[in-house]
């Protein structure tokens, strides 16, 4: 895999305040990277810096192996890099002319402009809107036009800042599906600033978690969500069960971790008496009325349901197993089991579902 863009020892100040301090970040070509983190983490500032729209106070940036330092180098880079901002920023003219705007700035021939615009409109399913005034568009249509304008330029790298904000759920889901399909088909590299876990899981192949202008962890989407390296990352990506414990024994590739007087088995190895966190994602916990028989789960606990919370298309169960556990159940499963607060159930999960992190002393 080749690197299309990288930054090293990057420091950026805004209003006299240091807002970015990044040792290293590499964007792999033809992949989708999500920047996630809380508000104020520096995601938008990093995107603007990557686009060459903000000049760092310190550090270096490389695009396609070449350093980007002078204004001429930034101009060269920007010819194949596009930014899509949170707001569509459309002109008061037709959809076609909005999408054609960047192509005209670059001096393309009229035939090429026509083809590129038609292709981009077709990609996002808005060919029928070509003659419409941008003022008459809905939020979702405006967002599709701003994306089409960027893709019409056929960039090598596209940077999207919270591209799905303020959209209703059906519009957002449809646009996410279309964007993922287009990126996969065109092989355009993308970096997206996101704050929603579902969006990240549906779109990204790689993820960087940010906080206070720093990179906390970078890896594939599976690595970030299933193998967080810190309690902060685990909490942010939705690992709702994070338990403090102590390694008591190691045998046959399994750790026995003592948590609140009970043993949890997990894959891996760590020194005896090592303080650790056991992280378990809620979708990996199975809830049943009876103790499961012939189960491959090595961890089975009788539990009391402390709370049931409806969340969109599933229920969130907070269980007391002697230690707190959070599980997700589909609405139908919860209703079929006849679950209610105060009821006794069994919670089970595999040793491979437990991600163990060493706890700093």
Tab-separated table of C-alpha atoms in Angstrom:
chain	number	residue	atom	x	y	z
A	1	UNK	CA	0.000	0.000	0.000
A	2	UNK	CA	1.416	3.379	-0.976
A	3	UNK	CA	1.045	6.590	1.014
A	4	UNK	CA	-0.600	9.486	-0.801
A	5	UNK	CA	-0.266	12.061	1.987
A	6	UNK	CA	1.660	12.174	5.246
A	7	UNK	CA	2.440	14.696	7.972
A	8	UNK	CA	5.349	14.713	10.413
A	9	UNK	CA	5.820	16.686	13.641
A	10	UNK	CA	2.919	18.937	12.694
A	11	UNK	CA	2.064	21.864	14.962
A	12	UNK	CA	-0.720	24.320	14.145
A	13	UNK	CA	-1.770	27.391	16.125
A	14	UNK	CA	-5.071	29.229	15.713
A	15	UNK	CA	-5.720	32.451	17.594
A	16	UNK	CA	-2.469	31.962	19.468
A	17	UNK	CA	-3.584	28.555	20.788
A	18	UNK	CA	-1.928	25.280	19.815
A	19	UNK	CA	-4.718	23.228	18.261
A	20	UNK	CA	-2.721	20.455	16.546
A	21	UNK	CA	0.338	18.571	17.709
A	22	UNK	CA	0.774	15.485	15.546
A	23	UNK	CA	3.894	13.375	15.417
A	24	UNK	CA	2.979	11.340	12.347
A	25	UNK	CA	-0.022	10.449	10.204
A	26	UNK	CA	-0.086	8.574	6.901
A	27	UNK	CA	-3.021	8.396	4.506
A	28	UNK	CA	-2.952	5.250	2.397
A	29	UNK	CA	-3.867	5.552	-1.264
A	30	UNK	CA	-7.313	4.300	-2.419
A	31	UNK	CA	-8.545	3.829	1.149
A	32	UNK	CA	-11.086	5.635	3.326
A	33	UNK	CA	-9.738	7.119	6.561
A	34	UNK	CA	-12.075	8.466	9.248
A	35	UNK	CA	-10.926	11.070	11.768
A	36	UNK	CA	-13.054	10.662	14.875
A	37	UNK	CA	-13.015	12.300	18.270
A	38	UNK	CA	-15.011	14.652	20.494
A	39	UNK	CA	-15.860	18.219	19.547
A	40	UNK	CA	-12.738	20.378	19.635
A	41	UNK	CA	-10.427	17.429	18.952
A	42	UNK	CA	-8.912	19.183	15.927
A	43	UNK	CA	-10.464	17.131	13.130
A	44	UNK	CA	-11.526	20.086	10.972
A	45	UNK	CA	-8.210	21.884	11.511
A	46	UNK	CA	-6.317	18.777	10.429
A	47	UNK	CA	-8.447	18.520	7.269
A	48	UNK	CA	-7.782	22.174	6.400
A	49	UNK	CA	-4.061	21.645	6.945
A	50	UNK	CA	-4.073	18.528	4.771
A	51	UNK	CA	-5.823	20.539	2.060
A	52	UNK	CA	-3.101	23.182	2.149
A	53	UNK	CA	-5.591	25.814	3.320
A	54	UNK	CA	-3.856	26.233	6.700
A	55	UNK	CA	-0.123	26.646	6.955
A	56	UNK	CA	1.405	24.795	9.918
A	57	UNK	CA	3.702	26.645	12.270
A	58	UNK	CA	5.989	23.642	12.392
A	59	UNK	CA	6.390	20.255	10.747
A	60	UNK	CA	6.303	18.891	7.226
A	61	UNK	CA	3.658	17.533	4.899
A	62	UNK	CA	4.281	15.261	1.925
A	63	UNK	CA	1.939	14.656	-0.986
A	64	UNK	CA	2.736	11.790	-3.351
A	65	UNK	CA	6.215	11.688	-1.870
A	66	UNK	CA	6.948	15.372	-2.474
A	67	UNK	CA	7.269	17.941	0.333
A	68	UNK	CA	4.559	20.595	0.397
A	69	UNK	CA	6.058	23.779	1.816
A	70	UNK	CA	5.991	26.676	-0.640
A	71	UNK	CA	2.884	28.360	-2.034
A	72	UNK	CA	3.715	26.860	-5.438
A	73	UNK	CA	3.832	23.351	-3.934
A	74	UNK	CA	0.518	23.903	-2.145
A	75	UNK	CA	-1.048	25.095	-5.407
A	76	UNK	CA	0.276	22.001	-7.170
A	77	UNK	CA	-1.202	19.738	-4.496
A	78	UNK	CA	-4.582	21.482	-4.477
A	79	UNK	CA	-5.097	20.688	-8.150
A	80	UNK	CA	-5.749	17.062	-7.216
A	81	UNK	CA	-7.217	17.552	-3.719
A	82	UNK	CA	-10.813	18.614	-2.981
A	83	UNK	CA	-12.498	19.670	0.254
A	84	UNK	CA	-16.209	19.309	0.995
A	85	UNK	CA	-17.217	21.490	3.925
A	86	UNK	CA	-20.089	20.988	6.373
A	87	UNK	CA	-22.190	23.613	4.583
A	88	UNK	CA	-22.728	23.044	0.828
A	89	UNK	CA	-21.769	26.683	-0.076
A	90	UNK	CA	-23.713	26.691	-3.348
A	91	UNK	CA	-24.031	29.695	-5.648
A	92	UNK	CA	-27.415	31.178	-6.565
A	93	UNK	CA	-27.463	29.554	-9.993
A	94	UNK	CA	-28.351	26.191	-11.534
A	95	UNK	CA	-27.171	22.855	-10.195
A	96	UNK	CA	-25.255	22.239	-13.427
A	97	UNK	CA	-23.353	25.526	-13.132
A	98	UNK	CA	-22.555	24.841	-9.468
A	99	UNK	CA	-21.071	21.455	-10.306
A	100	UNK	CA	-19.174	22.928	-13.270
A	101	UNK	CA	-17.664	25.768	-11.245
A	102	UNK	CA	-14.332	24.162	-10.333
A	103	UNK	CA	-13.873	22.781	-13.837
A	104	UNK	CA	-14.268	26.273	-15.314
A	105	UNK	CA	-11.723	27.660	-12.859
A	106	UNK	CA	-9.287	25.036	-14.103
A	107	UNK	CA	-9.881	25.986	-17.714
A	108	UNK	CA	-11.267	22.718	-19.050
A	109	UNK	CA	-12.763	22.636	-22.519
A	110	UNK	CA	-16.558	22.899	-22.682
A	111	UNK	CA	-16.944	19.314	-23.927
A	112	UNK	CA	-14.894	17.997	-20.995
A	113	UNK	CA	-16.882	20.122	-18.564
A	114	UNK	CA	-20.144	18.769	-19.958
A	115	UNK	CA	-19.026	15.141	-19.619
A	116	UNK	CA	-17.506	15.529	-16.146
A	117	UNK	CA	-20.589	17.294	-14.801
A	118	UNK	CA	-22.990	14.750	-16.298
A	119	UNK	CA	-20.939	11.880	-14.872
A	120	UNK	CA	-20.841	13.475	-11.413
A	121	UNK	CA	-24.566	14.199	-11.404
A	122	UNK	CA	-25.269	10.599	-12.409
A	123	UNK	CA	-23.002	9.262	-9.654
A	124	UNK	CA	-25.100	10.995	-7.013
A	125	UNK	CA	-28.464	10.384	-8.673
A	126	UNK	CA	-29.254	14.048	-9.292
A	127	UNK	CA	-29.158	14.279	-13.114
A	128	UNK	CA	-32.774	15.431	-13.076
A	129	UNK	CA	-31.803	18.449	-10.973
A	130	UNK	CA	-29.302	19.860	-13.485
A	131	UNK	CA	-31.453	22.845	-14.468
A	132	UNK	CA	-32.889	23.489	-11.004
A	133	UNK	CA	-31.842	26.544	-9.031
A	134	UNK	CA	-29.670	25.682	-6.059
A	135	UNK	CA	-31.956	27.877	-3.933
A	136	UNK	CA	-34.814	25.385	-4.361
A	137	UNK	CA	-32.917	22.306	-3.139
A	138	UNK	CA	-33.500	20.356	0.046
A	139	UNK	CA	-30.645	19.796	2.506
A	140	UNK	CA	-29.939	16.326	1.156
A	141	UNK	CA	-30.014	17.517	-2.455
A	142	UNK	CA	-27.656	20.401	-1.647
A	143	UNK	CA	-25.245	17.979	-0.020
A	144	UNK	CA	-25.292	15.745	-3.102
A	145	UNK	CA	-24.605	18.751	-5.332
A	146	UNK	CA	-21.593	19.807	-3.231
A	147	UNK	CA	-20.237	16.253	-3.408
A	148	UNK	CA	-20.866	16.065	-7.147
A	149	UNK	CA	-18.973	19.353	-7.589
A	150	UNK	CA	-15.950	17.833	-5.834
A	151	UNK	CA	-16.087	14.507	-7.704
A	152	UNK	CA	-16.481	16.276	-11.057
A	153	UNK	CA	-12.879	17.445	-10.606
A	154	UNK	CA	-11.774	13.798	-10.436
A	155	UNK	CA	-9.525	14.408	-7.431
A	156	UNK	CA	-6.918	11.946	-6.210
A	157	UNK	CA	-7.757	12.848	-2.608
A	158	UNK	CA	-11.043	14.141	-1.204
A	159	UNK	CA	-11.433	15.594	2.305
A	160	UNK	CA	-14.917	15.705	3.851
A	161	UNK	CA	-15.749	17.626	7.012
A	162	UNK	CA	-18.832	16.216	8.800
A	163	UNK	CA	-20.462	15.590	5.428
A	164	UNK	CA	-23.699	14.139	6.852
A	165	UNK	CA	-24.563	16.722	9.495
A	166	UNK	CA	-28.141	18.002	9.705
A	167	UNK	CA	-29.570	15.314	7.429
A	168	UNK	CA	-32.608	13.250	8.381
A	169	UNK	CA	-31.855	9.523	8.919
A	170	UNK	CA	-33.195	8.161	5.574
A	171	UNK	CA	-31.347	10.851	3.592
A	172	UNK	CA	-28.169	10.321	5.590
A	173	UNK	CA	-28.228	6.533	5.177
A	174	UNK	CA	-28.858	6.772	1.441
A	175	UNK	CA	-26.025	9.261	0.962
A	176	UNK	CA	-23.600	7.161	3.015
A	177	UNK	CA	-24.374	4.102	0.892
A	178	UNK	CA	-23.927	6.053	-2.350
A	179	UNK	CA	-20.692	7.686	-1.214
A	180	UNK	CA	-19.168	4.378	-0.126
A	181	UNK	CA	-20.093	2.812	-3.485
A	182	UNK	CA	-18.621	5.750	-5.439
A	183	UNK	CA	-15.374	5.744	-3.466
A	184	UNK	CA	-14.988	1.998	-3.941
A	185	UNK	CA	-15.681	2.278	-7.675
A	186	UNK	CA	-13.444	5.295	-8.357
A	187	UNK	CA	-10.656	4.288	-5.924
A	188	UNK	CA	-10.420	7.918	-4.818
A	189	UNK	CA	-8.650	8.284	-1.465
A	190	UNK	CA	-10.860	9.910	1.168
A	191	UNK	CA	-10.353	11.402	4.611
A	192	UNK	CA	-13.560	12.093	6.523
A	193	UNK	CA	-14.021	13.952	9.780
A	194	UNK	CA	-16.854	12.108	11.548
A	195	UNK	CA	-18.400	12.027	14.993
A	196	UNK	CA	-20.877	9.177	14.534
A	197	UNK	CA	-19.805	5.566	15.217
A	198	UNK	CA	-22.321	4.123	12.758
A	199	UNK	CA	-21.043	6.379	9.962
A	200	UNK	CA	-17.477	5.333	10.764
A	201	UNK	CA	-18.288	1.626	10.675
A	202	UNK	CA	-20.206	1.905	7.413
A	203	UNK	CA	-17.651	4.031	5.572
A	204	UNK	CA	-14.139	3.771	6.909
A	205	UNK	CA	-11.426	1.196	6.311
A	206	UNK	CA	-8.952	3.017	8.559
A	207	UNK	CA	-9.618	5.159	11.640
A	208	UNK	CA	-7.659	7.762	13.594
A	209	UNK	CA	-8.957	8.755	17.031
A	210	UNK	CA	-8.158	12.339	18.027
A	211	UNK	CA	-8.344	14.276	21.271
A	212	UNK	CA	-7.135	17.794	22.080
A	213	UNK	CA	-5.257	18.083	18.805
A	214	UNK	CA	-3.341	14.827	19.179
A	215	UNK	CA	-3.659	11.399	17.596
A	216	UNK	CA	-4.575	8.850	20.256
A	217	UNK	CA	-4.718	5.685	18.132
A	218	UNK	CA	-4.606	4.849	14.424
A	219	UNK	CA	-5.406	1.518	12.777
A	220	UNK	CA	-7.935	-0.363	10.708
A	221	UNK	CA	-11.568	0.052	11.669
A	222	UNK	CA	-11.607	-3.457	13.182
A	223	UNK	CA	-8.496	-2.713	15.256
A	224	UNK	CA	-9.856	0.549	16.637
A	225	UNK	CA	-13.289	-0.818	17.541
A	226	UNK	CA	-12.187	-4.254	18.801
A	227	UNK	CA	-8.701	-3.576	20.158
A	228	UNK	CA	-8.663	-0.086	21.688
A	229	UNK	CA	-5.352	0.813	23.291
A	230	UNK	CA	-6.700	3.113	25.990
A	231	UNK	CA	-9.768	3.608	28.138
A	232	UNK	CA	-10.495	6.860	26.256
A	233	UNK	CA	-10.586	5.105	22.881
A	234	UNK	CA	-12.611	2.200	24.264
A	235	UNK	CA	-15.240	4.572	25.630
A	236	UNK	CA	-15.360	6.676	22.473
A	237	UNK	CA	-15.894	3.746	20.094
A	238	UNK	CA	-18.713	2.301	22.188
A	239	UNK	CA	-17.074	-0.393	24.292
A	240	UNK	CA	-19.629	0.012	27.046
A	241	UNK	CA	-18.262	-2.649	29.377
A	242	UNK	CA	-14.820	-1.714	30.722
A	243	UNK	CA	-13.891	-3.643	33.859
A	244	UNK	CA	-10.859	-3.261	36.085
A	245	UNK	CA	-9.239	-6.512	37.135
A	246	UNK	CA	-6.058	-8.400	37.971
A	247	UNK	CA	-4.505	-11.278	36.030
A	248	UNK	CA	-4.607	-14.343	38.280
A	249	UNK	CA	-3.504	-17.178	36.013
A	250	UNK	CA	-2.340	-18.039	32.488
A	251	UNK	CA	-3.083	-21.384	30.889
A	252	UNK	CA	-3.397	-22.705	27.348
A	253	UNK	CA	-3.352	-19.237	25.795
A	254	UNK	CA	-6.051	-17.948	28.141
A	255	UNK	CA	-5.849	-15.361	30.898
A	256	UNK	CA	-7.922	-15.624	34.030
A	257	UNK	CA	-8.714	-12.121	35.246
A	258	UNK	CA	-10.212	-11.507	38.683
A	259	UNK	CA	-12.952	-8.850	38.487
A	260	UNK	CA	-14.997	-8.028	41.607
A	261	UNK	CA	-14.328	-11.491	43.017
A	262	UNK	CA	-15.290	-13.321	39.806
A	263	UNK	CA	-13.132	-14.764	37.043
A	264	UNK	CA	-13.259	-13.652	33.425
A	265	UNK	CA	-11.416	-15.705	30.823
A	266	UNK	CA	-9.801	-13.858	27.910
A	267	UNK	CA	-7.404	-14.767	25.127
A	268	UNK	CA	-3.841	-13.484	25.310
A	269	UNK	CA	-1.119	-13.259	27.892
A	270	UNK	CA	0.016	-10.849	30.600
A	271	UNK	CA	2.136	-11.106	33.770
A	272	UNK	CA	0.491	-12.553	36.857
A	273	UNK	CA	-0.853	-9.787	39.126
A	274	UNK	CA	-0.891	-7.327	36.215
A	275	UNK	CA	-3.655	-4.735	36.596
A	276	UNK	CA	-5.784	-4.677	33.439
A	277	UNK	CA	-8.989	-3.459	31.860
A	278	UNK	CA	-11.319	-6.056	30.306
A	279	UNK	CA	-13.226	-4.485	27.397
A	280	UNK	CA	-16.323	-6.168	25.959
A	281	UNK	CA	-18.483	-4.727	23.204
A	282	UNK	CA	-22.241	-4.906	23.921
A	283	UNK	CA	-23.046	-6.763	20.697
A	284	UNK	CA	-20.757	-9.625	21.788
A	285	UNK	CA	-22.744	-10.431	24.923
A	286	UNK	CA	-25.509	-13.036	24.657
A	287	UNK	CA	-28.476	-12.795	27.031
A	288	UNK	CA	-30.687	-15.822	27.733
A	289	UNK	CA	-33.333	-16.893	30.217
A	290	UNK	CA	-31.627	-20.212	30.944
A	291	UNK	CA	-27.961	-21.055	31.354
A	292	UNK	CA	-26.723	-21.913	27.850
A	293	UNK	CA	-25.816	-25.556	27.251
A	294	UNK	CA	-23.086	-26.747	24.865
A	295	UNK	CA	-22.015	-23.151	24.414
A	296	UNK	CA	-18.541	-22.189	23.179
A	297	UNK	CA	-18.659	-19.184	25.494
A	298	UNK	CA	-16.177	-19.589	28.337
A	299	UNK	CA	-17.765	-16.798	30.379
A	300	UNK	CA	-21.300	-17.449	31.675
A	301	UNK	CA	-22.801	-15.486	34.575
A	302	UNK	CA	-26.158	-15.279	36.258
A	303	UNK	CA	-27.259	-11.653	36.148
A	304	UNK	CA	-30.031	-9.327	37.213
A	305	UNK	CA	-31.415	-6.769	34.771
A	306	UNK	CA	-30.913	-3.376	36.371
A	307	UNK	CA	-32.239	-1.283	33.513
A	308	UNK	CA	-33.695	-1.632	30.000
A	309	UNK	CA	-33.349	1.341	27.681
A	310	UNK	CA	-34.938	1.543	24.216
A	311	UNK	CA	-32.432	2.884	21.659
A	312	UNK	CA	-33.741	3.167	18.111
A	313	UNK	CA	-33.968	-0.416	16.774
A	314	UNK	CA	-32.598	-2.277	19.795
A	315	UNK	CA	-32.705	-2.441	23.566
A	316	UNK	CA	-29.757	-1.639	25.795
A	317	UNK	CA	-29.627	-3.873	28.874
A	318	UNK	CA	-27.607	-2.919	31.944
A	319	UNK	CA	-26.854	-6.121	33.827
A	320	UNK	CA	-25.423	-6.884	37.261
A	321	UNK	CA	-23.261	-10.012	37.045
A	322	UNK	CA	-21.387	-9.149	40.218
A	323	UNK	CA	-19.816	-6.573	37.941
A	324	UNK	CA	-21.685	-4.275	35.494
A	325	UNK	CA	-22.201	-5.437	31.913
A	326	UNK	CA	-23.986	-3.729	29.009
A	327	UNK	CA	-25.608	-5.836	26.283
A	328	UNK	CA	-27.639	-5.025	23.172
A	329	UNK	CA	-30.678	-7.046	22.141
A	330	UNK	CA	-32.935	-6.630	19.152
A	331	UNK	CA	-36.453	-5.496	19.956
A	332	UNK	CA	-37.915	-8.842	18.901
A	333	UNK	CA	-35.418	-10.847	20.984
A	334	UNK	CA	-36.108	-8.760	24.071
A	335	UNK	CA	-39.858	-9.100	23.666
A	336	UNK	CA	-39.681	-12.847	22.868
A	337	UNK	CA	-37.712	-13.437	26.064
A	338	UNK	CA	-40.228	-11.382	28.051
A	339	UNK	CA	-37.476	-9.411	29.739
A	340	UNK	CA	-38.144	-6.761	32.363
A	341	UNK	CA	-36.160	-4.822	34.908
A	342	UNK	CA	-35.356	-6.921	37.960
A	343	UNK	CA	-35.559	-10.215	36.052
A	344	UNK	CA	-32.837	-12.854	36.361
A	345	UNK	CA	-31.049	-13.861	33.154
A	346	UNK	CA	-27.735	-15.331	32.035
A	347	UNK	CA	-25.061	-13.275	30.278
A	348	UNK	CA	-22.424	-15.098	28.258
A	349	UNK	CA	-19.522	-14.118	26.026
A	350	UNK	CA	-16.514	-15.808	24.464
A	351	UNK	CA	-12.950	-15.411	25.668
A	352	UNK	CA	-12.126	-13.973	22.236
A	353	UNK	CA	-14.725	-11.223	22.818
A	354	UNK	CA	-12.692	-9.822	25.719
A	355	UNK	CA	-10.024	-7.296	24.780
A	356	UNK	CA	-7.521	-6.862	27.608
A	357	UNK	CA	-5.566	-3.632	28.089
A	358	UNK	CA	-2.861	-3.149	30.689
A	359	UNK	CA	-3.808	-0.547	33.258
A	360	UNK	CA	-1.236	2.106	34.010
A	361	UNK	CA	-0.240	2.237	37.639
